[in-house]
Structures are given as structure tokens and as C-alpha cells.
Short mmCIF file of C-alpha atoms (C1' of nucleotides) in Angstrom, two decimals:
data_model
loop_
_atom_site.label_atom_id
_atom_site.label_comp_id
_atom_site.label_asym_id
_atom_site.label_seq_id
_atom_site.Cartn_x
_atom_site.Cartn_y
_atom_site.Cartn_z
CA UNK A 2 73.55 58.57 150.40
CA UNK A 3 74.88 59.18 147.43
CA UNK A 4 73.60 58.42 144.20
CA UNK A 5 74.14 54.90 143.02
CA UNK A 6 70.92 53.21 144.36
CA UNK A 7 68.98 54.60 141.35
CA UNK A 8 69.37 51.70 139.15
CA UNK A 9 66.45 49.31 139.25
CA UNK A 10 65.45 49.94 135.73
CA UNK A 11 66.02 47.28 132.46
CA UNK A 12 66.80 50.29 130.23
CA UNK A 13 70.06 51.83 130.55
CA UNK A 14 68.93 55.11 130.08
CA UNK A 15 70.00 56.80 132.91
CA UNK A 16 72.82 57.47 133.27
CA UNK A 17 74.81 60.80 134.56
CA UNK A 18 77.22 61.11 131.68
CA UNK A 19 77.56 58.77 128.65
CA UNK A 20 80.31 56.66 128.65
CA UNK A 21 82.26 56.43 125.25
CA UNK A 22 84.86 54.16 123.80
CA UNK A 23 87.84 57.15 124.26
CA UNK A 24 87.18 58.17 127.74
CA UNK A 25 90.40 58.02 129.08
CA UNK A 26 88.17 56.44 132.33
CA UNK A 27 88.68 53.40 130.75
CA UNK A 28 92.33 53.51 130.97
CA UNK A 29 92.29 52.60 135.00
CA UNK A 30 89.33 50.47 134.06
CA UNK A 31 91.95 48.50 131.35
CA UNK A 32 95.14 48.53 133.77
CA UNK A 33 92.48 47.17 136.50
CA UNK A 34 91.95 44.19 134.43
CA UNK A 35 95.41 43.52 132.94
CA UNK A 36 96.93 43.40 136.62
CA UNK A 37 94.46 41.09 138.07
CA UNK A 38 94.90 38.82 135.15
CA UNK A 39 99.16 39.17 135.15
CA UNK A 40 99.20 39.18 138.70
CA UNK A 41 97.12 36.34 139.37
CA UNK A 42 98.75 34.29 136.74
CA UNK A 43 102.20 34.59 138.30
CA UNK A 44 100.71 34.10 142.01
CA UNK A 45 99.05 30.63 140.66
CA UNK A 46 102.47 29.20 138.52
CA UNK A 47 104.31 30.63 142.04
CA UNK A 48 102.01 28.21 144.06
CA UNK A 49 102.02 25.18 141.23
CA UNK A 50 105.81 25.23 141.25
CA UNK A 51 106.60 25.80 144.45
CA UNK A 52 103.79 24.19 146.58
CA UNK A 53 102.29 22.26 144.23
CA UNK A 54 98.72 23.59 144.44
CA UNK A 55 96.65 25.72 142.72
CA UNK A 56 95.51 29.74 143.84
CA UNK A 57 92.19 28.21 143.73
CA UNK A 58 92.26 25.83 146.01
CA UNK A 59 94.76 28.15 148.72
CA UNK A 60 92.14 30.73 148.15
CA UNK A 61 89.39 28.06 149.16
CA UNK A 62 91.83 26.28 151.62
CA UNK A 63 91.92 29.95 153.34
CA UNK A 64 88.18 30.46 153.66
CA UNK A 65 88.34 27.45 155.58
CA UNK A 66 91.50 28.39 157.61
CA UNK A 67 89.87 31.33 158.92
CA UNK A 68 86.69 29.91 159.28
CA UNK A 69 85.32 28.97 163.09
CA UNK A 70 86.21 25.10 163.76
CA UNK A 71 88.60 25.56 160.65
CA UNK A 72 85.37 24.09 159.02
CA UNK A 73 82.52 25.69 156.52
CA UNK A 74 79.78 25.24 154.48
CA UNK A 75 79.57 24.22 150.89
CA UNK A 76 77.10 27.43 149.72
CA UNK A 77 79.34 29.69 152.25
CA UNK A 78 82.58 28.59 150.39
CA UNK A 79 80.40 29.16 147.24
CA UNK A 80 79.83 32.68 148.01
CA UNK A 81 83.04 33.85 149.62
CA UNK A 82 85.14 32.54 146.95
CA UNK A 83 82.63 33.89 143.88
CA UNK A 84 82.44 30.28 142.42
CA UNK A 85 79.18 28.49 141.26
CA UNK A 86 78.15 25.78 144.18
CA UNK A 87 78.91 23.15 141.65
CA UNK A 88 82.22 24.16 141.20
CA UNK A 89 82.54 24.31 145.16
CA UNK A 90 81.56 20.61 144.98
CA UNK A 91 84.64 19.52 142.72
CA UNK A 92 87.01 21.81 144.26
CA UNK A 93 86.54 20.01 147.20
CA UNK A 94 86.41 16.61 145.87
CA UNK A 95 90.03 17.38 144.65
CA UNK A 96 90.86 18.61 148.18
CA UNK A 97 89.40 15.85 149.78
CA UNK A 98 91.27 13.59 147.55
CA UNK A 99 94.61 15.28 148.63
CA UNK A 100 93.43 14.59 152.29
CA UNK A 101 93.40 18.54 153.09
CA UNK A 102 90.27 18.62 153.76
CA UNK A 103 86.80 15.97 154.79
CA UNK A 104 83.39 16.32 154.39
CA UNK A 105 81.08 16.01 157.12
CA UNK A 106 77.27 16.20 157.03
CA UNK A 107 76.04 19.68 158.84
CA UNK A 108 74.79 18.85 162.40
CA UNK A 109 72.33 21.26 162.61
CA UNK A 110 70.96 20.90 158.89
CA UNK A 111 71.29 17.54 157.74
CA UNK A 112 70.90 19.08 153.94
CA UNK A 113 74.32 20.68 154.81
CA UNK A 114 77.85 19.41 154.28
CA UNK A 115 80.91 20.91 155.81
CA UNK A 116 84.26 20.96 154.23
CA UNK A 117 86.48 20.67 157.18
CA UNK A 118 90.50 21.61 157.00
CA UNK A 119 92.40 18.06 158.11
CA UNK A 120 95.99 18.25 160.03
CA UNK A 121 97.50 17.55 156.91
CA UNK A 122 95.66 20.59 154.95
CA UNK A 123 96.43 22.89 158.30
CA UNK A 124 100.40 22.00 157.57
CA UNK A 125 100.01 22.33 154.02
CA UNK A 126 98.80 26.22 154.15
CA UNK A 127 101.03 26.80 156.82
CA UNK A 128 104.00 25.96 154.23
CA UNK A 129 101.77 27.36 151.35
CA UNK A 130 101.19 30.85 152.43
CA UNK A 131 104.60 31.40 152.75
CA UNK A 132 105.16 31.44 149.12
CA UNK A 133 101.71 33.15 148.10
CA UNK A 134 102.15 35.61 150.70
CA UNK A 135 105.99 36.83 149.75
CA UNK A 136 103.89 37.43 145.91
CA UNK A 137 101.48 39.46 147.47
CA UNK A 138 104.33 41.68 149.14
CA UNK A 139 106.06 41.55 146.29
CA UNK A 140 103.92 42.17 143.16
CA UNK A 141 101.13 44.33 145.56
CA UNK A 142 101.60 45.55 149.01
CA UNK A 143 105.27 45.86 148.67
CA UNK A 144 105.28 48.08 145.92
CA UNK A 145 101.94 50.73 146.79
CA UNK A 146 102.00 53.35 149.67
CA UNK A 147 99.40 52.77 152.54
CA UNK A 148 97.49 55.87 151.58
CA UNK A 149 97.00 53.90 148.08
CA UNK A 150 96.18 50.93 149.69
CA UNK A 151 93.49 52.86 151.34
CA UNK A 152 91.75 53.78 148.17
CA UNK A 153 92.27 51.20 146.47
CA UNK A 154 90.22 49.16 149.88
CA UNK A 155 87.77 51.89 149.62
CA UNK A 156 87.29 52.14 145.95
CA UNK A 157 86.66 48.23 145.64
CA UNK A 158 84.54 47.77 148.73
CA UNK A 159 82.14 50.34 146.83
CA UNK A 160 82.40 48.50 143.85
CA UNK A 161 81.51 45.30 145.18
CA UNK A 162 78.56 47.15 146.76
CA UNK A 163 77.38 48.99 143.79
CA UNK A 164 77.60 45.27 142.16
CA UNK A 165 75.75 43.15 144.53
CA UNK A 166 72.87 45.81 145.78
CA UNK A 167 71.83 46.11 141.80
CA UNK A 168 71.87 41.74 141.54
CA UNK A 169 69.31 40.45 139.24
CA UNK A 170 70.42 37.26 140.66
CA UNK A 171 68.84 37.36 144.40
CA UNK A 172 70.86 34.01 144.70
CA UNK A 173 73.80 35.50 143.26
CA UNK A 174 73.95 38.53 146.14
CA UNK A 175 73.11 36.14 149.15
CA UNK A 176 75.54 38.10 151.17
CA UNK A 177 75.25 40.10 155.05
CA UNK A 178 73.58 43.56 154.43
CA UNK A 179 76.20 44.46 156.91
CA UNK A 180 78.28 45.64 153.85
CA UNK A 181 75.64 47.70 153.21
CA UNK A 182 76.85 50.94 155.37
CA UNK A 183 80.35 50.29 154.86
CA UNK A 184 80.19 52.31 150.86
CA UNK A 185 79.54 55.38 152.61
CA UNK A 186 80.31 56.35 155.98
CA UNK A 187 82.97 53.69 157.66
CA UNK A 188 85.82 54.65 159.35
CA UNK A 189 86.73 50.61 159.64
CA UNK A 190 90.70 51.07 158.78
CA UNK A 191 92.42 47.80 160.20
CA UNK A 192 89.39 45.54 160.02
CA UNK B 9 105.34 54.90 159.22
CA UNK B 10 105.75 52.26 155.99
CA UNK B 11 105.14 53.93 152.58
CA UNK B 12 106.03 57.58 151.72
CA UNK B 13 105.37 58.92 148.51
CA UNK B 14 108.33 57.24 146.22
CA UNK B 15 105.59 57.81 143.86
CA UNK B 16 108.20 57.44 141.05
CA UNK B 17 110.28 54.34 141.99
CA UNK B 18 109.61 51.66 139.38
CA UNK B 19 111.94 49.30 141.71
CA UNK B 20 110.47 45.99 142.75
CA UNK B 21 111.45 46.06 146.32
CA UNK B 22 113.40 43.22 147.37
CA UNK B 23 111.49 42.23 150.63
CA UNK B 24 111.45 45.13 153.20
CA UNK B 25 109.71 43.67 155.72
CA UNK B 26 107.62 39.94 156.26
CA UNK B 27 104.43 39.81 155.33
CA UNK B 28 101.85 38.48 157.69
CA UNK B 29 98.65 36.71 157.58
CA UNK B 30 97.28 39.65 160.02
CA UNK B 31 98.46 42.56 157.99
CA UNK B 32 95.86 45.36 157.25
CA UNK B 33 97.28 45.55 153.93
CA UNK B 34 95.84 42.29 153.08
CA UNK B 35 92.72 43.50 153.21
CA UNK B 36 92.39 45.92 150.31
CA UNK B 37 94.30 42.57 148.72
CA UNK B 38 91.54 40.44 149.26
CA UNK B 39 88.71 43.27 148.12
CA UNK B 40 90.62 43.78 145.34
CA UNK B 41 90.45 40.21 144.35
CA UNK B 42 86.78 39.95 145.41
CA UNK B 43 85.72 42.73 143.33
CA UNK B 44 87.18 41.71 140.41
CA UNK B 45 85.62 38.19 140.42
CA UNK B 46 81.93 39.27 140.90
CA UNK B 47 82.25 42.51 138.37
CA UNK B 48 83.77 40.40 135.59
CA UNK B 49 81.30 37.77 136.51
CA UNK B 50 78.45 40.23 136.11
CA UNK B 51 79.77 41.92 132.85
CA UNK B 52 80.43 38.57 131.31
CA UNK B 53 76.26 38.04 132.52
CA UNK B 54 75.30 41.31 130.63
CA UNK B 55 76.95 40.46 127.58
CA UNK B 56 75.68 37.03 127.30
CA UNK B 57 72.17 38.12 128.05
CA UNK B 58 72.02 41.18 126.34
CA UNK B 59 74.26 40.34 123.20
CA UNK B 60 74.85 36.81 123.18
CA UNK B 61 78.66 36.80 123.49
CA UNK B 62 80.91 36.30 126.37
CA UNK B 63 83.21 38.66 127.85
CA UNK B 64 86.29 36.50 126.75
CA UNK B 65 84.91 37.52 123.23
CA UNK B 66 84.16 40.96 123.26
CA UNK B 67 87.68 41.74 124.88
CA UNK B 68 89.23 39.77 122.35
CA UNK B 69 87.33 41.20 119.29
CA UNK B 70 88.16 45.08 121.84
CA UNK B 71 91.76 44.37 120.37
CA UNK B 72 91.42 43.60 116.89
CA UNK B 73 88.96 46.46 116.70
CA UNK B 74 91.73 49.00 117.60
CA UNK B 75 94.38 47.75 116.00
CA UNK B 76 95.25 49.35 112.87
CA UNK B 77 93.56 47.85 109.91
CA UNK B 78 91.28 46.08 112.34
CA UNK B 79 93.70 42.80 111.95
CA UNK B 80 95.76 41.72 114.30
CA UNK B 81 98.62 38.76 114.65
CA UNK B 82 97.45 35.56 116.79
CA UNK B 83 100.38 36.15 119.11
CA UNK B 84 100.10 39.91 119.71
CA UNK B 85 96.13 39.11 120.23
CA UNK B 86 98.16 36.37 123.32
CA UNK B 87 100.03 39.09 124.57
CA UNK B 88 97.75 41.98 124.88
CA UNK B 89 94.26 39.59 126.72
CA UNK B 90 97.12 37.02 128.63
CA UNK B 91 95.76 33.88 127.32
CA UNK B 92 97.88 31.31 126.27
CA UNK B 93 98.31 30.86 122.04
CA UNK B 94 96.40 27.67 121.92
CA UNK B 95 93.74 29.88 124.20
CA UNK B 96 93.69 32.44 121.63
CA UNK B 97 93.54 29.75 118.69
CA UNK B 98 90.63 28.49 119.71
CA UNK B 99 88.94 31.37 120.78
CA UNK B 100 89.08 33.05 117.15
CA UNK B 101 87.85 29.77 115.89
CA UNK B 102 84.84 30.49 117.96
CA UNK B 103 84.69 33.91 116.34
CA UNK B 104 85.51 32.68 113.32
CA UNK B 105 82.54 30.49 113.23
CA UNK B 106 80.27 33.27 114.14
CA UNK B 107 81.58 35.39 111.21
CA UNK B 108 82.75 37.95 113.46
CA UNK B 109 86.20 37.58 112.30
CA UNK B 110 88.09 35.51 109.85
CA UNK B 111 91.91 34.35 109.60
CA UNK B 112 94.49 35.90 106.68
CA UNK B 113 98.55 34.53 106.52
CA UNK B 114 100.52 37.32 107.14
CA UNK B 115 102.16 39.03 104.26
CA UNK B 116 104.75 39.72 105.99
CA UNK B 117 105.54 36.46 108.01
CA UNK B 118 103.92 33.39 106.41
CA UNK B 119 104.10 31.65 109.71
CA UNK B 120 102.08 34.41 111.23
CA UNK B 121 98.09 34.61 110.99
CA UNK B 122 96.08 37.40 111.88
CA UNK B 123 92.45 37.88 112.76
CA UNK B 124 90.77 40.30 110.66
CA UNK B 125 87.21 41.98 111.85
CA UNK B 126 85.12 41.54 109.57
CA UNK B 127 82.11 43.45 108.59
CA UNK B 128 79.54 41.46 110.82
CA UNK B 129 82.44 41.44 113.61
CA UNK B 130 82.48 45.82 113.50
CA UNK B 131 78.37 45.56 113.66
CA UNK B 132 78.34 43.42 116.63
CA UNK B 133 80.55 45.29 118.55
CA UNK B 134 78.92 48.54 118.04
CA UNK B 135 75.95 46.95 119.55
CA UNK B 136 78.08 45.12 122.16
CA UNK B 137 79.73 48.22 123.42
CA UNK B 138 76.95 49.37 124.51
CA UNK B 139 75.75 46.66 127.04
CA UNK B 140 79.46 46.79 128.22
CA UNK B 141 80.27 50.71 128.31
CA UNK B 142 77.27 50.81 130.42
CA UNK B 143 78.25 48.45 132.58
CA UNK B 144 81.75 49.76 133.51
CA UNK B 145 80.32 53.02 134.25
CA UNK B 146 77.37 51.60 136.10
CA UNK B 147 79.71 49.56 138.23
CA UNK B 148 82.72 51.16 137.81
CA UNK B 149 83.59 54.52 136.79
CA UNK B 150 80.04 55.80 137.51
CA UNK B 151 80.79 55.15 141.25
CA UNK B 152 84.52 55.86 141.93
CA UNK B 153 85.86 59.74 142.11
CA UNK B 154 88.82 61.00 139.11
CA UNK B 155 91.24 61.13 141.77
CA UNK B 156 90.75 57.59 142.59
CA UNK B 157 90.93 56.51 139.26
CA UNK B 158 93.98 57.81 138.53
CA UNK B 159 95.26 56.51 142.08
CA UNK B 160 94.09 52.80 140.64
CA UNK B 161 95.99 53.24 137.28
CA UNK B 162 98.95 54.21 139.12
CA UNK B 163 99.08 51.59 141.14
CA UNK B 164 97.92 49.08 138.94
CA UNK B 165 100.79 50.25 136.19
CA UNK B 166 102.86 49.73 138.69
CA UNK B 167 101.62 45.97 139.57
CA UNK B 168 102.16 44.98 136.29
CA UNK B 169 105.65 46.30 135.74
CA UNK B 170 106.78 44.49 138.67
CA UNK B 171 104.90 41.19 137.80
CA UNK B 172 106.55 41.96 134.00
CA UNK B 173 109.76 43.15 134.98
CA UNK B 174 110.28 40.10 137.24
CA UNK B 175 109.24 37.87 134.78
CA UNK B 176 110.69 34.38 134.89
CA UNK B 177 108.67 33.91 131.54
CA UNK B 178 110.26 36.17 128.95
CA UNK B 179 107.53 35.56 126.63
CA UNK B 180 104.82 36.72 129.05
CA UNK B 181 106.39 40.16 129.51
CA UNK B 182 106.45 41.18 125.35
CA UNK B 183 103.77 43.42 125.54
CA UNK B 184 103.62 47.05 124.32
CA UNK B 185 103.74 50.06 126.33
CA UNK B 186 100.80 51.21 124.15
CA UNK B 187 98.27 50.59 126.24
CA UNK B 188 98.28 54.32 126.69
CA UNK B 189 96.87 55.69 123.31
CA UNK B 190 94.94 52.53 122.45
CA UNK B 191 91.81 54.12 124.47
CA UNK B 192 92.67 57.85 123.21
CA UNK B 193 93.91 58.49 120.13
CA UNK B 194 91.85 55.70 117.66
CA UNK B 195 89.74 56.69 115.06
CA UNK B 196 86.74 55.76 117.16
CA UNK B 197 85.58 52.30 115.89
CA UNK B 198 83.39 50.57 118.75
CA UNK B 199 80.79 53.63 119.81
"C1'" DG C 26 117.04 25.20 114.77
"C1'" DA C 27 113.70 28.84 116.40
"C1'" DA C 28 109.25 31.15 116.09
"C1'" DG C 29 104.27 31.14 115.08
"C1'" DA C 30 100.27 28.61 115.08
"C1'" DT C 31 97.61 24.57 115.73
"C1'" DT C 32 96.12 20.03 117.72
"C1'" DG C 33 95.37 16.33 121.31
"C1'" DA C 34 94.89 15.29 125.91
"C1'" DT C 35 93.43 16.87 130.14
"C1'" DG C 36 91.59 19.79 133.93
"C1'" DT C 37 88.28 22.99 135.66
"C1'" DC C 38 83.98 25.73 135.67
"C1'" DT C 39 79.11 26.34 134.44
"C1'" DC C 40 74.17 25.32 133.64
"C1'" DA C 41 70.42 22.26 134.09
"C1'" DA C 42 68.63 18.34 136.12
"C1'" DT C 43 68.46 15.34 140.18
"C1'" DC C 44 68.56 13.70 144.87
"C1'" DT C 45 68.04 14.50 149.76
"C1'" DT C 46 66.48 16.87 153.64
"C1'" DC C 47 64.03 20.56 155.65
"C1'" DG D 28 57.66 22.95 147.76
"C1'" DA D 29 62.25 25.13 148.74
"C1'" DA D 30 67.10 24.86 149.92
"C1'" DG D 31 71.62 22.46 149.87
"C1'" DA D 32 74.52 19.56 147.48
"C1'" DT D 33 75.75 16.65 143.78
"C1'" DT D 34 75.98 14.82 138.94
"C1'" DG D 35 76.09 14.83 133.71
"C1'" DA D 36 76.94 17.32 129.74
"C1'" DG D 37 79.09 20.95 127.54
"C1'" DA D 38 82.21 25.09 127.19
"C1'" DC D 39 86.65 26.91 127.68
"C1'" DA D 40 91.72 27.18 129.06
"C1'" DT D 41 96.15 25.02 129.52
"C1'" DC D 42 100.44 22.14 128.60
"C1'" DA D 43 103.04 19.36 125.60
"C1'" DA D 44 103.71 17.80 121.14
"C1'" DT D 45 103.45 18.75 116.18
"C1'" DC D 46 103.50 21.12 111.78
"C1'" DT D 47 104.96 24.97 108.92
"C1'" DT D 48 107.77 28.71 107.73
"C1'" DC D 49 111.57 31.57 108.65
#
DNA sequence: GAAGATTGATGTCTCAATCTTC
DNA sequence: GAAGATTGAGACATCAATCTTC
């Protein structure tokens, strides 16, 4: 492997080469930030005005979508969105309140609740991703070659890696090892 | 197949071809978006732990820092974090309360206020750099290749020049072009 | 009247504490 | 007792309206 497991220790002492305020590293680092916050600004006023929803609650709308039964758990919406599980819990008393989605008490775990996607929440993404997918063709996949795509897939998934192997947080990383591999060696292209 | 190198088109295609919600491309999409949440989530941890301040902050008081005479208009301060004016008003209030910063009418303009660093503000961000300099490199920089860095700023500068370019919002798009020799050419203030 | 900045009202997210179920 | 979910309190961002200065 290569080296980025070395970093269990409080001190940040080592590291391979300083990082300083003029490295012109930080200029991807900057442009990184500034387009996530521009482009998911525009992608969220796109979805008010047109749909009438927030990018929020598509984004958590999707999880659901995709997941098995079109229905998931509160902590699992938690983690695949990156939202606190309190946070999860509002979300989807707002949904709920629209009627997109209903809670139901986990069969298996009767702790559990399951937000499940209603008829009228399954017609309401179907009309929704319309608009938020023309924004992602045209601020993002419309306007970067495949082979940029590709790095910019690769790139990230190590990021997110580096980010949740090093978690202080244990509750914070609660997520399938099965990224684990997937830094280094994975040929995975379509997924 | 899809995307040659037009490596220098700055046109916002119009819409080649429909987007699915099966495309490949979707997927470096969606790690893009997932690594920005939990990075940003874990920088903004750092700082707070480590220096007390949030990451909203320290990019704010980033700006002022570089701009010349460490001062810098309420508006321009808007532009350059995307945060709406009454964000930004309250924000420096925040700052302003902590004595990292403090407001002075414009000369110029007496409609305009700027928010000058003061000498507490420079301190703190010396010290604050560090936690956050670290972090970018431990989670960012450290583990991503030159040649993939400058394949993110590419893209990326091109992301937000179609979001900007397209911009229904004319006020949302009046940002400098600057961002280029903000990182390079100051007189090193925050290291 | 328009631009810059602020304020009031409101919505959303977070932490800490709590309740329920395992 | 620990995990999952919720609730209350507080922090922060936004829009619309307002005030000031051009």
C-alpha cells in the first residue's frame, strides 16, 4: 500500500513535506471548494424554482429511491447522506409532511424506523430528477472529458478513504470496509 | 466515444446528449459530492477542536488576510466565500465580537464597510493555519498525485465558469478572476 | 432610484439529553 | 448498558424589508 495509513498520531508532525500558505497545491484545493459551493447553490435554487424542493431532500429522497423496498433506515440515511441522525429525523419529518415519504417501525429491530418512499414521493423524483439531472450534465458531466471524470472518481474515492480510515469519530466512519481496497488497486470503472 | 480533449472550449454545451439516472458519469458526481461533505465536515472538526473557530470563520478571516491592507469590503468578502450579504453581516459580527476583526466605513464609498484584521485576528490565524494546512495535505494534497491536481483545477475552473457564465443571478457571477495569484504572489501573511 | 449593508422573521443543522428497545 | 431515534436549545444561513449613502 501506499503510504497514507501512517497517521494515528495527535501530533502533526509527520508529515512528508510541509505544507505552506503559497503552495500553489492549494490552488485545486481552493477551485475544489468554490465549485462545490457555486455549483451546488445553482443545483438547489434549480430544484426550489422549478420543483419546488430542496437538493437536500432529492439527495435524501434518492438514497431512498435506490434503496431495496424503496425504503431505509434512519442511521443508514444518516450516513449516506453525511448528515447528523438528528438532522435525518427532521428531514424526514418535512418529507413525511409532504406525503413523500412514511415512517414505519423496523420489523426486524423494533429500535429501528424506516423512512419509506410513498407513490406520491416515487412521482415526485421521477419529475424532480429531470431538472437536477439536466444541471448535473450541464454544469459537470457535460462540460469534463471521461478520462477527467475518471480522476476526478479516483481522486475523491481516495479522499474519502484517507478521511474515514483516520476517523477519531468511530461513529462518524460507521461505513463497509469494502471501500477499503478500492484506494488502491480497483479496476471498478462503470460501478 | 463521448469526450475528446476540447481541453480549451470554455462553451457550456447546450445538451449533447440525455442524461440518465444509470450513467457511469454519475458516479464520480456523487463521490465528488460525498467527499466534499465528510472532508469539510472533518476540517470544520479540527478547527473547532484544535483552535476553537469554525471553518466558516477561518475561510472568511483566509480572505481578509490576503487582501491588500488586510481589509476587505462586506460585499467582495459575499462574493469571494458565496454567502449571502446578510450571511456575511453576521458572520463578521461573530468575528467582530471575538476581536478578530473590526468594521471601518469606507473612505471611498460611505455606504461600503470593510472588515479590517486586526492584530488578535493575524495571531489567530497564524495559529489556525496550522491545524488547517495540515489537514488539507493530510487529506488532500498529501494523498492525490500533481497531475491530478492540476486535472481537478481544470475541471473545477471550468465548473465554475459554466455555473458563472450561465448565471441567471448577475450578482452571483461578480467575482474576480484573481483567484490565481491570491495563493502565489502575497506577501505571506497566514504561515 | 440604485447599491451597500443591516435587521427581522424563518428554516435547517448540530450537540446534548432523553426515551425506547435490544 | 448500548444502540437507534427523537426532542430541546442554540448556532448559523437565507429571503424580504429597511436604512443609509451615492
Amino acid at each position: 500500500m501506499l503510504a497514507m495509513k501512517d497517521t494515528q498520531r495527535p501530533v502533526p508532525s509527520a508529515s512528508p513535506r510541509r505544507l505552506n500558505a503559497r503552495d500553489p497545491r492549494l490552488v485545486p484545493w481552493r477551485m475544489f471548494q468554490v465549485a462545490h459551493a457555486v455549483l451546488n447553490r445553482r443545483l438547489d435554487e434549480d430544484l426550489r424554482r422549478e420543483q419546488g424542493m430542496s437538493l437536500a431532500e432529492y439527495v435524501a429522497l434518492l438514497q431512498i429511491v435506490e434503496a431495496p423496498g424503496r425504503r431505509l433506515r434512519m442511521s443508514r440515511l444518516a450516513e449516506s447522506i453525511v448528515l447528523s441522525r438528528s438532522g435525518v429525523t427532521r428531514l424526514v419529518d418535512r418529507l413525511e409532511e409532504d406525503g413523500l415519504v412514511s415512517r414505519s417501525t423496523c420489523t426486524a429491530d423494533g429500535r429501528g424506523a424506516e423512512a419509506v418512499l410513498t407513490e406520491r414521493g416515487l412521482e415526485r423524483m421521477r419529475r424532480a430528477a429531470r431538472t437536477h439531472l439536466h444541471g448535473i450534465e450541464q454544469y459537470f458531466v457535460g462540460v469534463l472529458p471521461d478520462p477527467d471524470l475518471e480522476t476526478l472518481e479516483r481522486s475523491f474515492r481516495r479522499v474519502v478513504d484517507g478521511v474515514r480510515s483516520e476517523g477519531r469519530d468511530p461513529a462518524a466512519c460507521a461505513v463497509p470496509d469494502d471501500l477499503e481496497g478500492a484506494t488502491e488497486a480497483e479496476p471498478s470503472p462503470a460501478d
